[in-house]
Amino acid sequence: MEHIISVLVENKFGVLARVAGLFSARGYNIESLSVAPTLDPETSLITIVTVGDDRIVEQIIKQLNKVVEVLKVIDLTEASHLDRETALIKINTNTKPEHRDEAVRICDIFRAKIVDSSPTTYTLEITGDTDKVEALINLLRPLGIKELVRTGRIAIAREAAKVTTRHNSQQPKA
Amino acid sequence: MKKTGAEIFVESLKQEGVDVLFGIPGGVVLKIFDVLHQQKDVEVILTRHEQGAAHMAEGYAKATGKAGVCLVTSGPGMTNIVTGLADAFMDSVPLVAFTGQVSTNLIGNDAFQEADNVGISRPCTKHNVLVKDVNDLARTIKEAFYIATTGRPGPVLVDIPKDVSTDKAEFKYPDKVSLRGYNPTIEGNKHQIKQAAEEIMKAKKPVIYVGGGALFSDAADELLEMAELTQIPVTMTLMGLGSFPGTHPLSMGMLGMHGSYWSNMAMHHADLLIAVGARFDDRVTGKLSEFSPVARVVHIDIDPTSIKKNVHAHIPIVGDVRSVLKQLNVLLRSLDGNANERKQQLKPWLGQIEEWKRGHPFKYEQDDKVIKPQYVLEKLFEITKNEGIVATDVGQHQMWAAQYFKGKKPRTFITSGGLGTMGFGFPAALGAQRAYPDKLVMCITSEGSFQMNLQELATAAVYKLPVKIVMLNNGFHGMVRQWQDLFYEGRYASSDLGKIPDFIKLGEAYGIPGWRAEKPAEVESVIREGLKYKGPAILDFQIYPFENCYPMIPAGGPHHEMVLEDPPDLRSGAKKKPIEEKEGELPA
């Protein structure tokens, strides 16, 4: 099953390598990864999407907690949460002129934005959950995608949602 | 007054109570060695190879429970300690390794003797840090010792660039450590402990399975109390040996691949496992899908990642073993109305174990022509009266030492368990000897392992560390040869080492005397001569080269399918070279 794990870390040299190394050394998968500082410039938040059965995910969370610079680990999948990713998609409008109109129509439907235009391309920006981004990509594919960049997912717990914190994840449930 | 980084380094070690470090100097750490040279509180043991330094620090740490310290230079100095770091990481040894680094302005330039010390050591240390500013040095050292010795102990590497050791800063050693992300759980959950106590009192076929965690937390007394209180038999992992007296009626000795038949049978039939500071390693569990098929599992460990990693725990208890056992014993005492009744309740189970034990004890066939390794160890155990400290290398001799040398006290059986590092034993013995100059320290080794770090004979000679090197010399990588006998139709691919070198002559070159036994009748006198000698000594026992270590669970097999002796085709000698052929190659 897919899990979105939010890892709050000290904003120090080498921490990302430590977290990523932990995944590779133990054979865990990283589906996507995003890192940026939080409100407190001394900490960063790493959002990792990973796939594994309960036993593996429990190990991943415990192993992450063991890293000295890791302050907090939350498995957002256990709680109600929002997740988003952004994609920048450059499509080719050179082959058929009607593709330019089609691209604009698709863009409207998905509430994506055209953020750059050239005589032969459009660059679209889309933000949404993975399904929405995937759906847009699939619709644009026949037009000819020249380049595609995705941010990986970020996620946040809904207010008042109960989440697993570092503290109680150290005391495994019976 | 401001101090240089090198002075801050030495002052910080003094504040941590470090009295010795093991290491080798080099370009970027010269300043630190220079400061060390001008003081007397921290002794520097100059080793002959950095790997030796790391293992000596480990041996020191395993014998004392304090952090072992090594100091090496950048580049190759650092890469040479990687095996020691990985070994310490697997066996939870508190080790603080200081490595030199090129000056901060050169980092990343592929400078002379530059290596990414932090990057290389990341997967094999508990924590590591590059100190970029001399103002951070004292705090970083304080944190390194704290992290290495608390929670589940482990190695910590501190990388010190050359300019950091020469730059100056105000020295103030911090009183305490504040690390937001590091806070090991010490006290176990009360509710879980209560549940565990109830299960323990209900169980009909319980087993206490103890690992190294019981030693790190100094829980031997609590463990003994629990076993005697509940009358539950105790088995130990290789790393746990010494945590429970091997001679106690409730001790079943070691379990696992070369453990006792009765402990493995008990594990297989148990209805309750009380895992104490153990991590269900594959050498212990054998085939996971058939491991203790009916047992409920209580798992006590300070490291949450050990719990439910390999085996499901019905009652997980995260906490320091000693602290948890203390709480558990209080509950057990209150629940245990009648000790006699308890004994009655467990009588059939203990009787069954006794029957397994009688049926298949550790055994070997004594011979009057060739020396059997087990005989040497039995004699040594008998003559040394189980006093002193044993450090072993890795292989057959290690397993025999675990079987026949029943360590009585904690921290007297020092061995490389998790990583299985050949070459560990001798330097580790030197480290233990440095910690306890007056104790008898023996390195039980074989010629294969010993040759992986024999350069430390010089260290033993120079520092007069009177380690007795007990060499079970069979001219083979013995455990490899055993597997080749059992699983590769006796083809000895690259396992035959020959009878080279002559270890007595080798010792002579270092001014270390040696005694050799070639016949069983000579064993006792060689042991006595060697032990009588005041300095380091080599005891070279030319053992029967084809002896195999039993009982054995073939890798990936279940506990109840132990192989107890050589299969018939091996016994008939059909596959073995005749012994005479080997004898011809013996050195004069």
Coordinates of C-alpha atoms in Angstrom, one line a residue, chain B residues 39-555:
Chain B
Q39 CA 50.4 15.4 28.1
K40 CA 50.0 12.2 30.2
D41 CA 46.3 11.8 30.9
V42 CA 45.3 10.3 27.6
E43 CA 47.6 7.5 26.5
V44 CA 48.1 6.9 22.8
I45 CA 48.5 3.4 21.7
L46 CA 50.1 3.4 18.3
T47 CA 48.8 0.5 16.3
R48 CA 50.3 -0.9 13.1
H49 CA 47.1 -0.7 11.0
E50 CA 44.0 1.5 11.5
Q51 CA 41.8 -1.5 11.4
G52 CA 43.7 -2.7 14.5
A53 CA 43.0 0.6 16.2
A54 CA 39.3 0.4 15.6
H55 CA 39.1 -3.2 16.9
M56 CA 41.2 -2.4 19.9
A57 CA 38.8 0.4 20.7
E58 CA 36.0 -2.1 20.3
G59 CA 37.7 -4.6 22.6
Y60 CA 38.2 -1.9 25.2
A61 CA 34.6 -0.9 24.9
K62 CA 33.2 -4.4 25.1
A63 CA 35.3 -5.2 28.2
T64 CA 34.6 -2.0 30.1
G65 CA 31.2 -0.8 28.8
K66 CA 32.8 2.7 28.3
A67 CA 33.2 4.2 24.8
G68 CA 36.3 3.0 23.0
V69 CA 38.2 5.8 21.1
C70 CA 40.3 5.7 18.0
L71 CA 42.0 8.5 16.1
V72 CA 43.2 8.2 12.5
T73 CA 44.1 10.3 9.6
S74 CA 42.1 11.3 6.5
G75 CA 41.7 9.2 3.4
P76 CA 43.2 5.7 3.8
G77 CA 43.4 6.2 7.6
M78 CA 39.6 6.5 7.6
T79 CA 38.8 3.9 5.0
N80 CA 40.9 1.4 7.0
I81 CA 38.6 1.7 10.0
V82 CA 35.4 1.1 8.0
T83 CA 35.4 -2.6 9.0
G84 CA 35.7 -1.6 12.6
L85 CA 32.9 0.8 12.3
A86 CA 30.6 -1.7 10.6
D87 CA 31.5 -4.3 13.2
A88 CA 30.7 -1.9 16.0
F89 CA 27.5 -0.9 14.3
M90 CA 26.3 -4.5 14.0
D91 CA 27.2 -5.4 17.5
S92 CA 26.1 -2.1 19.2
V93 CA 29.6 -1.3 20.5
P94 CA 30.0 2.2 21.9
L95 CA 32.9 3.6 19.8
V96 CA 33.9 7.2 19.1
A97 CA 36.1 7.4 16.0
F98 CA 37.9 10.6 15.2
T99 CA 39.1 11.0 11.6
G100 CA 41.3 13.7 10.2
Q101 CA 40.0 15.6 7.1
V102 CA 41.7 17.9 4.7
S103 CA 41.3 21.6 5.4
T104 CA 37.8 23.0 4.9
N105 CA 38.9 25.1 1.9
L106 CA 40.1 21.9 0.2
I107 CA 37.1 19.7 0.9
G108 CA 35.7 18.5 -2.4
N109 CA 38.8 19.3 -4.4
D110 CA 40.1 15.7 -4.5
A111 CA 43.0 16.9 -2.3
F112 CA 45.8 14.5 -1.2
Q113 CA 44.4 11.8 1.1
E114 CA 40.9 13.2 0.9
A115 CA 37.9 10.9 1.2
D116 CA 34.2 11.6 1.9
N117 CA 34.6 10.3 5.5
V118 CA 31.1 11.2 6.5
G119 CA 29.6 9.8 3.3
I120 CA 31.6 6.5 3.5
S121 CA 30.7 5.9 7.1
R122 CA 27.1 7.0 7.0
P123 CA 25.5 3.5 6.6
C124 CA 27.8 1.9 9.2
T125 CA 27.7 4.4 12.1
K126 CA 24.9 5.4 14.5
H127 CA 25.7 9.0 13.8
N128 CA 28.5 11.0 12.1
V129 CA 29.5 14.6 11.9
L130 CA 31.9 16.8 9.9
V131 CA 33.0 19.6 12.2
K132 CA 33.3 22.7 10.0
D133 CA 34.0 25.3 12.7
V134 CA 36.3 25.0 15.7
N135 CA 33.6 26.7 17.8
D136 CA 31.5 23.5 17.4
L137 CA 34.2 21.0 18.3
A138 CA 33.7 20.7 22.0
R139 CA 29.9 20.4 21.7
T140 CA 30.2 17.9 18.9
I141 CA 32.6 15.7 20.9
K142 CA 30.2 15.8 23.9
E143 CA 27.3 14.8 21.7
A144 CA 29.4 12.0 20.1
F145 CA 30.1 10.3 23.4
Y146 CA 26.5 10.8 24.5
I147 CA 25.1 9.2 21.3
A148 CA 27.6 6.4 21.3
T149 CA 26.9 5.3 24.8
T150 CA 23.2 5.8 25.3
G151 CA 20.2 4.1 23.9
R152 CA 21.3 1.3 21.7
P153 CA 25.0 1.9 21.8
G154 CA 27.0 2.3 18.5
P155 CA 29.8 3.9 16.7
V156 CA 29.9 7.7 16.1
L157 CA 32.4 9.2 13.7
V158 CA 33.7 12.8 14.1
D159 CA 35.5 14.2 11.1
I160 CA 37.9 17.0 12.0
P161 CA 39.5 19.1 9.1
K162 CA 43.1 20.1 9.6
D163 CA 42.3 23.8 9.9
V164 CA 39.7 23.1 12.6
S165 CA 42.5 21.4 14.7
T166 CA 44.7 24.5 14.3
D167 CA 42.1 27.3 14.5
K168 CA 41.4 28.8 18.0
A169 CA 38.3 29.2 20.0
E170 CA 37.2 29.7 23.6
F171 CA 37.0 26.3 25.3
K172 CA 34.0 25.6 27.4
Y173 CA 32.9 22.0 27.7
P174 CA 29.1 21.8 27.8
D175 CA 27.5 20.3 30.9
K176 CA 24.8 18.5 29.1
V177 CA 23.6 17.6 25.7
S178 CA 20.5 18.8 24.0
L179 CA 19.6 17.0 20.9
R180 CA 16.0 17.6 19.8
G181 CA 15.9 14.5 17.7
Y182 CA 17.6 12.0 20.0
N183 CA 15.8 10.8 23.0
P184 CA 15.9 7.0 23.6
T185 CA 13.1 5.4 25.5
I186 CA 14.4 4.0 28.8
E187 CA 11.3 3.2 30.9
G188 CA 9.1 0.5 29.4
N189 CA 5.4 0.9 29.0
K190 CA 3.8 -0.2 32.4
H191 CA 0.7 -1.7 30.7
Q192 CA 2.9 -3.8 28.4
I193 CA 5.1 -4.9 31.2
K194 CA 2.1 -6.0 33.2
Q195 CA 0.7 -8.0 30.3
A196 CA 4.1 -9.6 29.9
A197 CA 4.2 -10.6 33.6
E198 CA 0.8 -12.2 33.2
E199 CA 1.8 -14.2 30.2
I200 CA 5.0 -15.3 31.9
M201 CA 3.1 -16.7 34.8
K202 CA 0.6 -18.6 32.6
A203 CA 3.2 -20.1 30.2
K204 CA 3.8 -23.9 30.4
K205 CA 6.8 -24.0 28.1
P206 CA 8.6 -20.6 28.3
V207 CA 12.1 -19.8 27.2
I208 CA 14.1 -16.6 28.0
Y209 CA 16.2 -15.7 25.0
V210 CA 18.9 -13.2 25.8
G211 CA 21.0 -11.1 23.5
G212 CA 23.7 -8.5 23.8
G213 CA 21.3 -5.9 25.0
A214 CA 21.3 -7.5 28.4
L215 CA 25.1 -6.9 28.6
F216 CA 25.0 -3.3 27.4
S217 CA 22.5 -2.4 30.0
D218 CA 24.2 -4.3 32.8
A219 CA 21.2 -6.4 33.5
A220 CA 22.9 -9.7 34.5
D221 CA 21.6 -9.5 38.1
E222 CA 18.0 -8.7 37.0
L223 CA 18.1 -11.5 34.5
L224 CA 19.3 -14.0 37.1
E225 CA 16.6 -12.9 39.4
M226 CA 13.9 -13.2 36.8
A227 CA 15.1 -16.7 35.8
E228 CA 15.3 -18.0 39.3
L229 CA 12.0 -16.4 40.3
T230 CA 10.1 -17.9 37.4
Q231 CA 12.3 -21.1 36.9
I232 CA 12.3 -20.3 33.2
P233 CA 15.3 -21.8 31.3
V234 CA 17.6 -19.2 29.6
T235 CA 19.3 -19.4 26.3
M236 CA 21.8 -16.8 24.9
T237 CA 22.8 -15.6 21.6
L238 CA 26.5 -15.4 20.8
M239 CA 26.5 -11.7 21.8
G240 CA 24.5 -12.5 24.9
L241 CA 27.0 -15.1 26.3
G242 CA 28.1 -14.0 29.8
S243 CA 24.8 -12.3 30.7
F244 CA 23.7 -15.4 32.5
P245 CA 26.0 -17.9 34.2
G246 CA 26.8 -20.7 31.7
T247 CA 27.1 -23.1 34.6
H248 CA 23.6 -22.3 36.1
P249 CA 21.1 -25.2 36.0
L250 CA 18.7 -23.0 34.1
S251 CA 21.3 -22.1 31.4
M252 CA 20.8 -23.8 28.1
G253 CA 23.9 -22.2 26.6
M254 CA 24.0 -20.7 23.2
L255 CA 21.2 -21.2 20.6
G256 CA 21.1 -20.9 16.9
M257 CA 23.2 -22.3 14.0
H258 CA 25.9 -23.9 16.2
G259 CA 24.0 -23.6 19.5
S260 CA 23.0 -26.5 21.8
Y261 CA 20.5 -29.0 20.5
W262 CA 18.4 -28.6 23.6
S263 CA 18.2 -24.8 23.4
N264 CA 17.1 -25.0 19.8
M265 CA 14.5 -27.8 20.5
A266 CA 13.3 -25.7 23.4
M267 CA 12.9 -22.7 21.1
H268 CA 11.0 -24.8 18.6
H269 CA 8.5 -26.2 21.1
A270 CA 8.2 -23.1 23.4
D271 CA 4.8 -21.6 24.0
L272 CA 6.3 -18.3 25.2
L273 CA 9.6 -16.5 24.2
I274 CA 10.8 -13.7 26.3
A275 CA 13.3 -12.0 24.1
V276 CA 15.6 -9.8 26.1
G277 CA 17.8 -7.4 24.2
A278 CA 18.0 -9.7 21.2
R279 CA 17.2 -9.0 17.6
F280 CA 16.1 -12.4 16.1
D281 CA 19.2 -12.6 13.8
D282 CA 19.0 -15.2 11.0
R283 CA 21.8 -17.2 12.6
V284 CA 19.5 -17.5 15.6
T285 CA 16.1 -18.0 14.0
G286 CA 17.0 -20.3 11.2
K287 CA 14.1 -20.7 8.8
L288 CA 11.8 -17.8 9.8
S289 CA 8.6 -19.5 8.6
E290 CA 9.2 -22.5 10.9
F291 CA 10.7 -20.4 13.8
S292 CA 9.0 -21.2 17.2
P293 CA 5.8 -22.0 15.5
V294 CA 3.5 -21.9 18.5
A295 CA 5.2 -19.4 20.7
R296 CA 3.8 -16.0 21.9
V297 CA 6.6 -13.4 21.9
V298 CA 7.4 -10.9 24.5
H299 CA 10.2 -8.6 23.1
I300 CA 12.1 -6.2 25.3
D301 CA 14.5 -4.0 23.4
I302 CA 15.7 -0.4 23.6
D303 CA 15.7 -0.1 19.9
P304 CA 12.2 0.1 18.4
T305 CA 13.5 -1.0 15.0
S306 CA 14.6 -4.4 16.5
I307 CA 11.0 -5.1 17.4
K308 CA 8.8 -6.8 14.7
K309 CA 11.7 -6.5 12.2
N310 CA 12.0 -10.3 11.6
V311 CA 9.6 -11.9 14.1
H312 CA 6.2 -10.6 15.2
A313 CA 6.1 -9.6 18.8
H314 CA 2.8 -10.1 20.6
I315 CA 3.9 -7.9 23.6
P316 CA 6.5 -5.4 22.5
I317 CA 8.3 -3.4 25.2
V318 CA 10.6 -0.6 24.1
G319 CA 13.0 0.3 26.9
D320 CA 16.3 -0.3 28.6
V321 CA 16.5 -4.0 29.4
R322 CA 17.7 -3.5 33.0
S323 CA 15.0 -1.0 33.8
V324 CA 12.3 -3.1 32.2
L325 CA 13.5 -6.3 34.0
K326 CA 13.5 -4.5 37.3
Q327 CA 9.9 -3.5 36.8
L328 CA 9.0 -6.9 35.5
N329 CA 10.6 -8.6 38.5
V330 CA 8.5 -6.5 41.0
L331 CA 5.4 -7.7 39.2
L332 CA 6.5 -11.3 39.0
R333 CA 7.3 -11.4 42.7
S334 CA 3.8 -10.1 43.5
L335 CA 2.1 -12.5 41.1
D336 CA 4.2 -15.5 42.2
G337 CA 2.3 -16.7 45.2
N338 CA 4.1 -20.0 45.5
A339 CA 7.5 -20.7 44.1
N340 CA 7.1 -24.4 44.7
E341 CA 3.9 -24.5 42.8
R342 CA 5.7 -22.7 39.9
K343 CA 8.4 -25.3 39.9
Q344 CA 5.8 -28.1 39.7
Q345 CA 4.1 -26.3 36.9
L346 CA 7.3 -26.1 34.8
K347 CA 8.6 -29.5 35.8
P348 CA 7.5 -31.4 32.7
W349 CA 9.1 -28.7 30.5
L350 CA 12.4 -28.6 32.3
G351 CA 12.3 -32.4 32.3
Q352 CA 11.8 -32.4 28.6
I353 CA 14.8 -30.1 28.1
E354 CA 16.9 -32.2 30.4
E355 CA 16.0 -35.2 28.2
W356 CA 17.0 -33.4 25.0
K357 CA 20.3 -32.4 26.7
R358 CA 21.1 -35.9 27.8
G359 CA 20.3 -37.3 24.4
H360 CA 22.5 -34.9 22.4
P361 CA 25.1 -33.1 24.5
F362 CA 28.0 -31.3 23.0
K363 CA 30.4 -34.1 22.0
Y364 CA 33.5 -34.9 20.1
E365 CA 35.6 -38.0 19.7
Q366 CA 38.8 -37.8 21.6
D367 CA 41.8 -39.1 19.8
D368 CA 45.3 -39.9 21.1
K369 CA 47.1 -39.1 17.9
V370 CA 45.6 -35.9 16.7
I371 CA 44.6 -32.8 18.8
K372 CA 40.9 -32.1 18.8
P373 CA 40.1 -28.4 19.1
Q374 CA 37.3 -29.0 21.6
Y375 CA 39.8 -30.8 23.8
V376 CA 42.1 -27.8 23.8
L377 CA 39.3 -25.5 24.8
E378 CA 38.0 -27.9 27.5
K379 CA 41.5 -28.0 29.0
L380 CA 42.0 -24.3 28.7
F381 CA 38.6 -23.7 30.4
E382 CA 39.6 -26.2 33.1
I383 CA 43.1 -24.8 33.7
T384 CA 42.1 -21.1 33.7
K385 CA 39.1 -21.9 36.0
N386 CA 36.9 -19.7 33.9
E387 CA 38.8 -16.6 35.0
G388 CA 39.9 -13.9 32.7
I389 CA 38.6 -12.5 29.4
V390 CA 38.3 -14.3 26.1
A391 CA 38.3 -12.6 22.7
T392 CA 37.7 -14.7 19.7
D393 CA 38.1 -14.3 16.0
V394 CA 35.5 -15.7 13.6
G395 CA 34.9 -19.2 12.4
Q396 CA 34.9 -22.7 13.7
H397 CA 37.1 -21.8 16.7
Q398 CA 34.7 -19.1 17.6
M399 CA 31.8 -21.5 17.7
W400 CA 33.7 -24.1 19.7
A401 CA 34.8 -21.3 22.1
A402 CA 31.1 -20.4 22.5
Q403 CA 30.2 -24.0 23.1
Y404 CA 33.0 -25.1 25.4
F405 CA 34.2 -22.0 27.1
K406 CA 31.2 -21.1 29.2
G407 CA 31.7 -17.5 30.0
K408 CA 30.6 -17.0 33.6
K409 CA 30.6 -13.3 33.9
P410 CA 29.4 -10.4 31.8
R411 CA 31.9 -8.7 29.4
T412 CA 34.3 -11.6 29.5
F413 CA 33.4 -13.1 26.1
I414 CA 34.3 -10.7 23.4
T415 CA 33.5 -11.7 19.8
S416 CA 32.4 -10.3 16.5
G417 CA 28.9 -11.5 16.1
G418 CA 26.9 -9.5 13.6
L419 CA 29.5 -8.7 11.0
G420 CA 31.6 -11.8 11.6
T421 CA 34.9 -10.0 11.2
M422 CA 37.9 -12.3 10.8
G423 CA 40.9 -10.4 12.2
F424 CA 38.8 -8.9 15.0
G425 CA 39.9 -11.1 17.9
F426 CA 43.6 -10.2 18.4
P427 CA 43.3 -6.4 18.4
A428 CA 40.1 -6.7 20.4
A429 CA 42.0 -8.8 23.0
L430 CA 44.7 -6.1 23.1
G431 CA 42.1 -3.5 23.7
A432 CA 40.6 -5.5 26.6
Q433 CA 44.1 -6.2 28.0
R434 CA 44.8 -2.4 27.9
A435 CA 41.6 -1.9 29.9
Y436 CA 42.5 -4.6 32.4
P437 CA 46.3 -4.9 32.5
D438 CA 46.2 -7.4 35.4
K439 CA 43.6 -9.8 34.1
L440 CA 44.3 -12.9 32.0
V441 CA 43.2 -12.1 28.4
M442 CA 43.2 -14.8 25.8
C443 CA 42.6 -14.5 22.1
I444 CA 41.1 -17.7 20.8
T445 CA 41.8 -17.6 17.1
S446 CA 42.9 -19.7 14.2
E447 CA 45.6 -19.1 11.6
G448 CA 43.2 -17.8 9.0
S449 CA 41.7 -15.1 11.2
F450 CA 44.9 -14.3 13.0
Q451 CA 46.7 -13.5 9.7
M452 CA 44.2 -10.8 9.0
N453 CA 45.6 -8.5 11.7
L454 CA 48.9 -10.1 12.8
Q455 CA 50.8 -6.9 12.4
E456 CA 49.5 -6.0 15.8
L457 CA 52.0 -8.4 17.3
A458 CA 54.2 -5.3 17.3
T459 CA 51.6 -3.4 19.3
A460 CA 51.5 -6.3 21.8
A461 CA 55.3 -6.4 22.1
V462 CA 55.9 -2.6 22.3
Y463 CA 53.1 -1.9 24.9
K464 CA 53.8 -5.2 26.7
L465 CA 50.2 -6.3 26.5
P466 CA 50.4 -9.9 27.8
V467 CA 47.6 -11.4 25.6
K468 CA 47.8 -15.2 25.2
I469 CA 47.2 -16.1 21.6
V470 CA 45.5 -19.5 21.6
M471 CA 45.7 -20.6 18.0
L472 CA 43.6 -23.5 16.9
N473 CA 45.7 -24.1 13.8
N474 CA 44.2 -26.3 11.1
G475 CA 45.7 -24.9 8.0
F476 CA 42.3 -24.1 6.6
H477 CA 39.6 -21.5 6.6
G478 CA 37.9 -24.1 8.8
M479 CA 34.3 -23.0 8.6
V480 CA 34.6 -22.6 4.8
R481 CA 36.1 -26.0 4.5
Q482 CA 33.2 -27.4 6.7
W483 CA 30.6 -26.0 4.4
Q484 CA 32.5 -27.3 1.4
D485 CA 32.5 -30.7 3.0
L486 CA 28.8 -30.5 3.6
F487 CA 27.4 -28.6 0.6
Y488 CA 30.1 -28.6 -2.1
E489 CA 31.1 -32.3 -2.2
G490 CA 34.4 -31.7 -0.5
R491 CA 35.9 -29.4 -3.1
Y492 CA 38.1 -27.2 -1.0
A493 CA 38.0 -24.1 -3.2
S494 CA 40.5 -21.5 -1.9
S495 CA 40.1 -22.7 1.7
D496 CA 43.4 -24.5 2.1
L497 CA 45.9 -22.1 3.7
G498 CA 48.8 -24.5 4.1
K499 CA 51.0 -24.6 7.1
I500 CA 52.5 -21.2 6.6
P501 CA 53.9 -19.2 8.3
D502 CA 55.6 -20.8 11.2
F503 CA 54.0 -18.8 14.0
I504 CA 56.6 -19.7 16.6
K505 CA 59.3 -18.1 14.3
L506 CA 57.0 -15.2 13.5
G507 CA 56.5 -14.5 17.2
E508 CA 60.3 -14.7 17.6
A509 CA 60.7 -11.9 15.1
Y510 CA 58.6 -9.7 17.4
G511 CA 60.3 -11.0 20.6
I512 CA 57.1 -12.9 21.5
P513 CA 57.7 -16.5 22.6
G514 CA 55.6 -19.4 21.4
W515 CA 54.9 -23.0 22.3
R516 CA 53.6 -25.6 19.9
A517 CA 51.5 -28.7 20.6
E518 CA 51.3 -31.4 17.9
K519 CA 49.9 -34.3 20.0
P520 CA 47.1 -34.4 22.5
A521 CA 49.6 -35.3 25.3
E522 CA 51.4 -31.9 24.7
V523 CA 48.3 -29.8 25.0
E524 CA 48.2 -29.3 28.8
S525 CA 51.9 -28.5 29.1
V526 CA 51.7 -25.9 26.3
I527 CA 48.8 -24.3 28.0
R528 CA 50.6 -24.2 31.3
E529 CA 53.9 -22.9 29.9
G530 CA 52.1 -20.2 27.9
L531 CA 50.0 -19.0 30.8
K532 CA 53.0 -19.0 33.1
Y533 CA 54.9 -16.6 30.8
K534 CA 54.5 -13.0 31.9
G535 CA 54.2 -11.3 28.5
P536 CA 52.3 -11.9 25.3
A537 CA 52.7 -15.5 24.0
I538 CA 51.7 -17.7 21.1
L539 CA 50.2 -21.1 21.8
D540 CA 50.1 -22.9 18.5
F541 CA 47.9 -26.0 18.6
Q542 CA 48.2 -28.1 15.5
I543 CA 44.7 -29.4 15.5
Y544 CA 43.0 -32.1 13.4
P545 CA 42.3 -30.2 10.2
F546 CA 39.0 -31.9 9.3
E547 CA 37.1 -31.6 12.5
N548 CA 33.7 -30.1 11.9
C549 CA 31.6 -28.0 14.3
Y550 CA 28.4 -29.6 15.5
P551 CA 25.6 -29.5 16.1
M552 CA 24.6 -27.3 13.2
I553 CA 21.5 -25.9 11.6
P554 CA 22.2 -25.7 7.9
A555 CA 21.6 -22.1 6.7

